[in-house]
Short mmCIF file of C-alpha atoms in Angstrom, two decimals:
data_model
loop_
_atom_site.label_atom_id
_atom_site.label_comp_id
_atom_site.label_asym_id
_atom_site.label_seq_id
_atom_site.Cartn_x
_atom_site.Cartn_y
_atom_site.Cartn_z
CA THR A 1 0.00 0.00 0.00
CA GLN A 2 1.06 3.57 -0.52
CA SER A 3 1.67 6.16 2.19
CA THR A 4 -1.57 7.49 3.62
CA TRP A 5 -0.46 10.98 4.54
CA GLY A 6 2.85 11.40 2.72
CA VAL A 7 4.26 13.02 5.86
CA VAL A 8 7.96 13.67 6.23
CA SER A 9 8.71 13.92 9.94
CA ARG A 10 11.66 15.98 11.09
CA THR A 11 11.46 14.93 14.73
CA PHE A 12 13.68 12.00 15.64
CA LEU A 13 16.05 10.74 18.27
CA SER A 14 19.63 10.40 17.10
CA VAL A 15 21.11 7.26 18.62
CA ASP A 16 24.81 7.21 19.48
CA ARG A 17 25.31 3.48 20.03
CA ALA A 18 28.75 4.01 21.49
CA ASN A 19 27.24 6.01 24.35
CA MET A 20 24.22 3.74 24.88
CA SER A 21 24.22 1.86 28.17
CA SER A 22 24.65 -1.88 27.71
CA GLY A 23 22.75 -2.50 30.94
CA GLY A 24 19.07 -2.83 31.69
CA VAL A 25 17.08 -5.11 29.38
CA VAL A 26 19.58 -7.32 27.53
CA PHE A 27 19.64 -10.42 25.37
CA PRO A 28 20.71 -13.55 27.26
CA LYS A 29 24.25 -14.88 26.93
CA ASP A 30 25.02 -18.15 25.20
CA GLN A 31 27.35 -20.82 26.61
CA GLU A 32 30.36 -18.88 25.34
CA GLY A 33 29.24 -15.66 27.05
CA ASN A 34 28.10 -13.87 23.90
CA ARG A 35 24.76 -12.15 23.35
CA LYS A 36 23.96 -13.33 19.81
CA THR A 37 20.79 -11.51 18.90
CA SER A 38 20.07 -13.47 15.72
CA GLU A 39 20.26 -16.82 17.50
CA ILE A 40 17.89 -15.63 20.22
CA GLY A 41 15.45 -14.27 17.64
CA LYS A 42 15.54 -17.54 15.74
CA MET A 43 14.93 -19.50 18.95
CA LEU A 44 11.99 -17.28 19.96
CA LEU A 45 10.25 -17.68 16.61
CA ALA A 46 10.80 -21.44 16.71
CA GLU A 47 9.70 -21.96 20.31
CA SER A 48 6.63 -19.73 20.01
CA THR A 49 5.43 -21.70 16.99
CA ARG A 50 6.41 -25.14 18.30
CA VAL A 51 3.05 -25.36 20.10
CA ALA A 52 1.38 -25.48 16.66
CA SER A 53 4.07 -27.03 14.42
CA GLN A 54 7.04 -29.10 15.56
CA ASP A 55 8.25 -29.32 11.97
CA PHE A 56 8.38 -25.53 11.59
CA ALA A 57 10.32 -25.14 14.83
CA LYS A 58 12.91 -27.70 13.70
CA ARG A 59 13.37 -26.07 10.29
CA VAL A 60 13.86 -22.64 11.87
CA LEU A 61 16.46 -23.89 14.33
CA ASP A 62 18.30 -25.78 11.56
CA GLU A 63 18.46 -22.75 9.24
CA LYS A 64 22.13 -21.84 8.64
CA LYS A 65 21.49 -18.65 6.66
CA TRP A 66 19.02 -17.01 9.03
CA ARG A 67 19.99 -13.41 8.22
CA PHE A 68 19.21 -13.89 4.54
CA LYS A 69 16.25 -16.27 4.76
CA TYR A 70 14.47 -15.16 7.94
CA ASN A 71 11.67 -13.43 6.06
CA LYS A 72 10.17 -16.63 4.65
CA TYR A 73 9.93 -18.09 8.15
CA PHE A 74 8.13 -15.04 9.50
CA VAL A 75 5.65 -15.37 6.63
CA GLU A 76 5.10 -19.05 7.42
CA HIS A 77 4.73 -18.17 11.12
CA VAL A 78 1.80 -15.90 10.23
CA GLU A 79 0.31 -18.59 7.97
CA ILE A 80 0.43 -21.13 10.80
CA SER A 81 -1.10 -18.62 13.23
CA ALA A 82 -3.91 -17.90 10.76
CA GLN A 83 -4.94 -21.56 10.59
CA SER A 84 -7.22 -21.07 13.60
CA PRO A 85 -7.86 -18.72 16.53
CA GLU A 86 -6.46 -21.44 18.80
CA ASN A 87 -3.18 -21.48 16.86
CA ALA A 88 -2.87 -17.69 16.93
CA LEU A 89 -3.49 -17.44 20.66
CA LYS A 90 -1.35 -20.33 21.84
CA ILE A 91 1.54 -19.10 19.67
CA ALA A 92 1.16 -15.56 21.08
CA ARG A 93 1.02 -16.84 24.67
CA ALA A 94 4.04 -19.09 24.16
CA GLY A 95 6.00 -16.30 22.49
CA LEU A 96 5.42 -13.81 25.29
CA ALA A 97 6.16 -16.39 27.98
CA LYS A 98 9.46 -17.28 26.31
CA VAL A 99 10.46 -13.62 25.88
CA HIS A 100 9.93 -12.88 29.56
CA GLU A 101 11.70 -16.10 30.51
CA VAL A 102 14.93 -15.71 28.52
CA PHE A 103 15.62 -11.96 28.49
CA GLU A 104 17.71 -10.59 31.32
CA PHE A 105 18.07 -7.34 33.24
CA GLU A 106 21.57 -6.12 33.95
CA MET A 107 22.18 -3.73 36.80
CA GLN A 108 25.54 -2.85 38.38
CA GLY A 109 27.21 -5.65 36.48
CA LYS A 110 24.81 -8.35 37.64
CA CYS A 111 22.11 -10.03 35.54
CA VAL A 112 18.78 -11.36 36.76
CA PRO A 113 15.86 -12.74 34.74
CA PHE A 114 13.86 -9.89 33.26
CA LYS A 115 10.59 -11.13 34.76
CA ASN A 116 12.21 -11.13 38.22
CA ALA A 117 13.58 -7.62 37.79
CA MET A 118 10.10 -6.38 36.92
CA GLU A 119 8.82 -7.48 40.33
CA SER A 120 10.94 -4.79 42.00
CA ASP A 121 9.00 -2.15 43.94
CA ASN A 122 11.83 0.39 43.80
CA SER A 123 10.62 3.99 43.52
CA LEU A 124 12.70 6.60 41.72
CA PHE A 125 10.50 9.30 40.19
CA VAL A 126 8.30 12.20 41.23
CA THR A 127 5.50 13.50 39.00
CA GLY A 128 5.82 16.64 36.91
CA VAL A 129 2.85 18.42 35.32
CA ILE A 130 2.87 21.13 32.64
CA LYS A 131 -0.29 22.66 31.22
CA GLY A 132 -0.52 24.17 27.76
CA ASP A 133 -0.81 27.93 27.31
CA LYS A 134 -3.60 27.84 24.74
CA PRO A 135 -7.24 28.05 25.90
CA LYS A 136 -9.58 25.16 25.22
CA PRO A 137 -11.60 25.95 22.07
CA ALA A 138 -15.39 26.10 22.07
CA LYS A 139 -15.36 23.27 19.52
CA PHE A 140 -12.63 20.81 18.61
CA GLU A 141 -11.96 19.86 14.98
CA LEU A 142 -9.96 16.96 13.61
CA GLU A 143 -6.96 18.21 11.63
CA VAL A 144 -4.79 15.97 9.45
CA GLN A 145 -1.35 17.10 8.39
CA TYR A 146 -0.87 16.51 4.65
CA GLY A 147 2.30 17.92 3.17
CA GLU A 148 2.51 21.53 4.31
CA LYS A 149 -1.25 21.84 4.95
CA LYS A 150 -3.56 20.89 7.78
CA LEU A 151 -6.81 19.53 6.39
CA LYS A 152 -10.09 19.72 8.29
CA GLY A 153 -13.84 19.84 7.68
CA SER A 154 -15.03 19.59 4.10
CA GLU A 155 -11.49 19.96 2.73
CA LEU A 156 -10.45 16.86 4.67
CA GLU A 157 -13.49 14.90 3.48
CA VAL A 158 -12.75 15.73 -0.16
CA GLN A 159 -9.15 14.57 0.22
CA VAL A 160 -10.19 11.37 2.01
CA GLU A 161 -12.57 10.56 -0.85
CA LYS A 162 -9.69 11.04 -3.32
CA TRP A 163 -7.47 8.69 -1.28
CA VAL A 164 -10.17 6.03 -1.25
CA ARG A 165 -10.87 6.43 -4.96
CA ASN A 166 -7.16 6.20 -5.82
CA GLY A 167 -6.63 3.15 -3.62
CA THR A 168 -4.28 5.00 -1.28
CA ILE A 169 -6.38 3.97 1.72
CA GLU A 170 -9.12 1.39 2.13
CA LEU A 171 -12.78 2.37 2.32
CA SER A 172 -13.05 1.43 6.01
CA CYS A 173 -10.14 3.75 6.82
CA GLY A 174 -11.74 6.62 4.90
CA ASN A 175 -15.09 6.07 6.60
CA ALA A 176 -13.43 6.08 10.03
CA ILE A 177 -11.64 9.38 9.38
CA ILE A 178 -14.80 11.08 8.16
CA GLN A 179 -16.87 9.68 11.03
CA VAL A 180 -14.44 11.03 13.63
CA SER A 181 -14.17 14.42 11.89
CA GLN A 182 -17.98 14.78 11.99
CA GLN A 183 -18.31 13.92 15.70
CA SER A 184 -16.91 16.95 17.48
CA ASN A 185 -18.12 15.61 20.84
CA TRP A 186 -15.67 12.71 20.44
CA LEU A 187 -12.75 15.08 19.97
CA ASP A 188 -12.69 16.71 23.42
CA LEU A 189 -10.05 14.62 25.19
CA SER A 190 -9.57 16.91 28.18
CA ASN A 191 -10.75 14.19 30.58
CA ARG A 192 -8.80 11.36 28.90
CA TYR A 193 -5.34 10.03 29.84
CA PHE A 194 -2.85 8.58 27.35
CA VAL A 195 0.47 6.93 28.23
CA LEU A 196 2.95 7.36 25.38
CA LEU A 197 5.92 5.01 25.67
CA GLY A 198 8.19 7.02 23.39
CA ALA A 199 6.36 10.34 23.56
CA ALA A 200 8.69 12.08 21.10
CA ALA A 201 8.54 9.29 18.51
CA ALA A 202 8.22 10.54 14.95
CA MET A 203 5.15 8.35 14.34
CA GLY A 204 3.56 8.99 17.72
CA PRO A 205 0.26 10.85 18.28
CA LEU A 206 1.58 13.46 20.74
CA ASP A 207 0.69 16.61 18.78
CA VAL A 208 -2.77 15.37 17.81
CA LEU A 209 -3.59 14.42 21.40
CA LEU A 210 -2.33 17.73 22.81
CA SER A 211 -4.29 19.68 20.19
CA LEU A 212 -7.45 17.93 21.41
CA GLY A 213 -6.77 18.81 25.05
CA ALA A 214 -5.64 15.36 26.18
CA ASN A 215 -3.67 14.53 29.30
CA VAL A 216 -0.50 12.90 27.98
CA ILE A 217 1.61 10.83 30.37
CA ALA A 218 4.93 11.06 28.56
CA ILE A 219 7.69 8.48 28.81
CA ASP A 220 10.85 9.36 26.92
CA ILE A 221 14.63 9.43 27.26
CA ASN A 222 16.07 11.70 29.94
CA ARG A 223 17.92 14.06 27.60
CA PRO A 224 17.39 17.82 27.90
CA ALA A 225 17.12 18.38 24.14
CA VAL A 226 14.26 15.86 23.88
CA TRP A 227 12.35 17.38 26.79
CA ASN A 228 12.95 20.91 25.61
CA ARG A 229 11.07 19.99 22.42
CA LEU A 230 8.34 18.15 24.32
CA ILE A 231 7.73 21.03 26.71
CA THR A 232 7.65 23.53 23.84
CA ARG A 233 5.02 21.41 22.11
CA VAL A 234 2.77 21.16 25.14
CA LYS A 235 3.09 24.89 25.82
CA ASN A 236 1.79 25.53 22.33
CA SER A 237 -1.39 23.52 22.99
CA CYS A 238 -4.41 23.26 25.28
CA GLY A 239 -3.30 19.85 26.54
CA THR A 240 -1.44 18.69 29.64
CA LEU A 241 1.88 16.84 29.92
CA ILE A 242 2.47 14.53 32.89
CA PHE A 243 5.92 13.00 33.22
CA PRO A 244 8.45 11.35 35.54
CA ALA A 245 11.20 13.54 36.98
CA THR A 246 14.03 13.07 39.42
CA LYS A 247 13.10 15.87 41.81
CA GLU A 248 10.25 18.23 42.65
CA LEU A 249 10.00 21.72 41.17
CA ASN A 250 7.45 24.47 41.07
CA TRP A 251 6.33 23.26 37.64
CA ALA A 252 4.31 26.34 36.76
CA ALA A 253 7.16 28.72 37.56
CA ALA A 254 10.23 26.68 36.54
CA SER A 255 12.02 27.44 33.28
CA VAL A 256 11.96 25.06 30.33
CA ASP A 257 15.68 24.37 30.79
CA ASP A 258 15.31 23.61 34.50
CA ILE A 259 12.52 21.13 33.83
CA SER A 260 14.31 19.57 30.87
CA ASN A 261 17.35 18.80 33.00
CA ILE A 262 15.41 16.60 35.44
CA ALA A 263 12.60 15.19 33.26
CA GLY A 264 12.39 11.80 31.62
CA CYS A 265 13.68 8.30 32.13
CA ASP A 266 15.40 5.42 30.32
CA LEU A 267 13.06 2.67 29.15
CA LEU A 268 15.96 0.23 28.80
CA THR A 269 17.70 0.71 32.15
CA GLN A 270 14.92 2.01 34.44
CA THR A 271 12.15 -0.31 33.32
CA PRO A 272 11.01 -1.50 36.80
CA GLU A 273 11.00 2.06 38.18
CA ILE A 274 8.96 3.34 35.21
CA LYS A 275 6.48 0.51 35.74
CA ASN A 276 6.12 1.41 39.43
CA TRP A 277 5.63 5.10 38.67
CA LEU A 278 2.96 4.35 36.07
CA LEU A 279 1.11 2.01 38.42
CA LYS A 280 0.65 4.94 40.81
CA CYS A 281 0.16 7.74 38.29
CA LYS A 282 -3.48 8.90 38.17
CA PRO A 283 -4.61 5.60 39.73
CA ASP A 284 -8.34 6.33 39.41
CA GLN A 285 -8.23 7.24 35.72
CA PRO A 286 -8.63 4.86 32.75
CA LEU A 287 -5.49 4.75 30.62
CA VAL A 288 -4.77 4.22 26.94
CA VAL A 289 -1.20 2.92 26.71
CA GLY A 290 0.61 3.28 23.38
CA ALA A 291 3.96 1.68 22.51
CA TYR A 292 5.73 4.02 20.08
CA ALA A 293 9.42 4.07 21.08
CA TYR A 294 11.92 2.98 18.44
CA LEU A 295 15.65 2.37 18.21
CA ASP A 296 17.70 0.61 15.56
CA SER A 297 18.49 -3.09 15.25
CA ASP A 298 18.84 -5.16 18.46
CA LEU A 299 18.10 -2.06 20.56
CA PHE A 300 14.56 -2.13 19.17
CA VAL A 301 14.07 -5.69 20.43
CA ARG A 302 15.33 -4.71 23.89
CA LEU A 303 13.06 -1.67 23.82
CA SER A 304 10.08 -3.76 22.73
CA VAL A 305 10.72 -6.20 25.59
CA ALA A 306 10.95 -3.31 28.05
CA MET A 307 7.68 -1.79 26.86
CA ASP A 308 5.98 -5.18 26.99
CA GLY A 309 7.12 -5.73 30.57
CA ILE A 310 5.58 -2.40 31.56
CA ILE A 311 2.37 -3.08 29.62
CA ASP A 312 2.09 -6.57 31.13
CA HIS A 313 2.04 -5.11 34.65
CA LEU A 314 -0.28 -2.22 33.82
CA THR A 315 -2.85 -4.55 32.28
CA ARG A 316 -2.69 -6.92 35.26
CA PHE A 317 -2.63 -4.44 38.12
CA ARG A 318 -4.62 -1.42 36.90
CA LYS A 319 -8.27 -1.24 35.94
CA ASN A 320 -9.57 0.14 32.64
CA VAL A 321 -6.42 -0.08 30.56
CA ALA A 322 -6.59 -0.04 26.74
CA LEU A 323 -3.64 -0.65 24.42
CA ALA A 324 -2.55 1.01 21.18
CA TYR A 325 0.04 -0.17 18.67
CA LEU A 326 1.16 0.97 15.24
CA CYS A 327 2.03 -2.06 13.12
CA THR A 328 4.68 -1.61 10.48
CA PRO A 329 3.57 -1.77 6.83
CA THR A 330 6.80 -3.65 5.99
CA ASP A 331 5.65 -6.91 7.58
CA CYS A 332 3.35 -9.77 6.62
CA HIS A 333 -0.29 -9.12 7.47
CA LEU A 334 -3.67 -10.62 6.84
CA ILE A 335 -5.64 -8.34 4.51
CA PRO A 336 -9.30 -8.09 3.44
CA ALA A 337 -10.43 -9.57 0.14
CA ALA A 338 -10.78 -6.09 -1.38
CA ALA A 339 -7.10 -5.37 -0.75
CA TYR A 340 -6.16 -8.70 -2.33
CA ASP A 341 -8.28 -7.89 -5.38
CA ALA A 342 -6.53 -4.52 -5.63
CA GLN A 343 -3.17 -6.33 -5.67
CA VAL A 344 -4.27 -8.59 -8.50
CA ASN A 345 -5.76 -5.74 -10.53
CA ALA A 346 -2.67 -3.54 -10.08
CA PHE A 347 -0.45 -6.32 -11.38
CA ARG A 348 -2.69 -6.77 -14.43
CA ARG A 349 -2.49 -3.04 -15.21
CA GLU A 350 1.28 -2.77 -14.80
CA SER A 351 3.25 -0.51 -17.10
CA LEU A 352 5.40 -1.88 -19.90
CA TRP A 353 8.61 -0.83 -18.14
CA MET A 354 7.63 -2.95 -15.12
CA SER A 355 7.15 -6.01 -17.36
CA LEU A 356 10.53 -5.40 -18.97
CA LEU A 357 12.26 -5.09 -15.60
CA ARG A 358 10.75 -8.37 -14.48
CA VAL A 359 11.97 -10.12 -17.62
CA LEU A 360 15.47 -8.61 -17.43
CA SER A 361 15.80 -9.48 -13.73
CA ARG A 362 14.51 -13.02 -14.30
CA GLY A 363 11.50 -12.40 -12.12
CA SER A 364 13.18 -10.82 -9.10
CA TRP A 365 12.02 -7.23 -9.80
CA CYS A 366 8.41 -6.06 -10.10
CA ALA A 367 7.30 -9.58 -9.18
CA LYS A 368 3.71 -10.52 -8.47
CA ASN A 369 3.04 -10.14 -4.75
CA ALA A 370 -0.50 -11.54 -4.52
CA ARG A 371 -0.29 -14.85 -2.65
CA LYS A 372 -2.56 -17.86 -2.68
CA PRO A 373 -5.27 -17.66 0.00
CA ILE A 374 -4.65 -19.36 3.35
CA GLN A 375 -7.04 -22.25 3.92
CA THR A 376 -7.97 -22.37 7.61
CA LYS A 377 -8.93 -25.41 9.66
CA SER A 378 -12.56 -24.26 9.62
CA GLY A 379 -12.62 -23.98 5.83
CA GLU A 380 -12.34 -20.18 5.64
CA GLN A 381 -10.03 -18.35 3.28
CA PHE A 382 -7.73 -15.57 4.45
CA HIS A 383 -5.55 -13.38 2.27
CA MET A 384 -2.10 -12.22 3.32
CA VAL A 385 0.37 -9.67 2.01
CA ASP A 386 4.12 -10.21 2.33
CA ALA A 387 5.59 -6.71 2.49
CA ILE A 388 8.74 -7.63 4.41
CA ILE A 389 11.87 -5.75 3.35
CA PRO A 390 14.73 -8.19 4.06
CA ASP A 391 17.24 -5.34 4.50
CA GLN A 392 15.48 -4.38 7.74
CA GLY A 393 16.77 -7.53 9.38
CA PRO A 394 15.16 -10.10 11.69
CA ASN A 395 15.49 -8.00 14.85
CA TYR A 396 12.99 -5.48 13.50
CA LEU A 397 10.36 -8.12 12.79
CA LEU A 398 10.93 -9.82 16.15
CA ALA A 399 10.36 -6.54 17.98
CA LYS A 400 7.09 -6.01 16.10
CA ARG A 401 6.06 -9.66 16.61
CA ILE A 402 6.22 -9.15 20.38
CA GLN A 403 3.70 -6.33 19.98
CA HIS A 404 1.41 -8.50 17.83
CA TRP A 405 1.52 -11.23 20.46
CA ARG A 406 0.65 -8.81 23.28
CA ALA A 407 -2.23 -7.31 21.31
CA MET A 408 -3.79 -10.74 20.75
CA VAL A 409 -3.36 -11.93 24.33
CA ALA A 410 -4.69 -8.67 25.80
CA ARG A 411 -7.72 -8.70 23.51
CA ASP A 412 -8.70 -12.34 23.99
CA ASP A 413 -7.46 -13.36 27.44
CA GLN A 414 -7.92 -10.05 29.25
CA LYS A 415 -10.85 -8.70 27.18
CA LEU A 416 -9.15 -5.32 26.80
CA ILE A 417 -9.75 -2.74 24.11
CA VAL A 418 -6.80 -2.94 21.70
CA SER A 419 -6.04 -0.68 18.74
CA SER A 420 -3.54 -2.35 16.42
CA ASN A 421 -3.58 -0.64 13.04
CA VAL A 422 -1.07 -0.85 10.22
CA ALA A 423 0.69 2.51 9.97
CA PRO A 424 1.30 4.16 6.60
CA SER A 425 4.71 4.10 4.99
CA THR A 426 6.20 7.31 6.34
CA ALA A 427 9.46 9.01 5.43
CA THR A 428 10.84 9.54 8.92
CA ILE A 429 14.55 10.24 9.21
CA SER A 430 15.08 6.91 10.99
CA VAL A 431 13.87 5.24 7.78
CA THR A 432 15.35 7.45 5.06
CA LYS A 433 18.83 7.54 6.58
CA ASN A 434 19.12 4.20 4.79
CA ARG A 435 19.91 5.32 1.25
CA SER A 436 18.12 2.45 -0.50
CA PHE A 437 14.96 3.13 1.53
CA ALA A 438 15.20 6.84 0.70
CA TRP A 439 15.39 6.01 -3.02
CA ALA A 440 12.42 3.65 -2.70
CA TYR A 441 10.30 6.33 -1.02
CA ALA A 442 11.32 8.91 -3.60
CA GLY A 443 10.17 6.62 -6.40
CA MET A 444 7.03 5.29 -4.76
CA HIS A 445 4.74 7.53 -6.85
CA ASN A 446 5.76 5.55 -9.96
CA PHE A 447 4.02 2.44 -8.63
CA LYS A 448 0.30 3.20 -8.74
#
């Protein structure tokens, strides 16, 4: 699918791996004392799926070229999960259990099992609160950033209709946007509380929530530059920012620099303390918890494990918790029949140059991506799209798989509200710093 909004985000966190702490949530060591991330990822995919297919687990563990062939196993993993609700749920439960069993938490040179570390009741943070300077409007309106413009009202509806007509978004997505834009009473979020794990994330909903008056409980790295931007954004809104800090201040009178120097936390190394702070933050209020933080490569897996540990405790020990995830479009997903039909029709209408490229590349370029339907145990047919980009590596897909597993378990076992939507392809700096990805995004308009 094409990008929904075509947004280029300029807000990102630059990661200096040399200065990143190696402590906190870490991959387990092997018998030789090494933390081999690929081997752990391979084991987790195999062991999660073993409950539904012993043969699949064996083939995964026997794979010698995992880095170059991992994508086909992730696709098959989804196919096995889709065979039945029972398969999907027991795989998700097994996957989460194994993640919490094998990952470790390193503190002061000592490692303990991650699940044991998360039982700590250590308290570290006080609560900071900053209110926006803008008054609450008489009526809220949904605004969607598109290029350099903010669309709302009839202008937004016209654009949404164009997106649906052009196949940029599905009809259900267009209907949802228009429905929300027409219900102004839904848009006043001044009595709603949202936990953003990765508040400054380029793909996160911070600015939209603040513009609608929401109370945002912000979790992000304790770096002054990050919090300077966050505080500036809340000041320019009618929303409220609630956050962990290392000491008390007169929040209304303190300068932005003074607050920025003591605000924030480290999801990787202060995971138990963040969990404890969130368990006590606004204890009588329902929470929507969104997992948006991102780092590159194996750091993303560690971050995903950290966020899942926090979410696991919040869903078990707080009432009225809902979850929100943004799935990556570069993954393998089940899709509706209409999206499958669009794939088939697009391939039939391909340009001559696409046909020539396929012939010259012996089928490796501009190849047909529509797959045969999955036949389930109950006789149903499901369609799936394989949009995995192998260059991303297996760590990226493992980190996202953990989020899929949690969404399924929370929805079915705990009966929670879960939002798990596939995000649009978006040209954030974390994506386009890879030159081949930048070229792909720049040429995306040629594939219609």
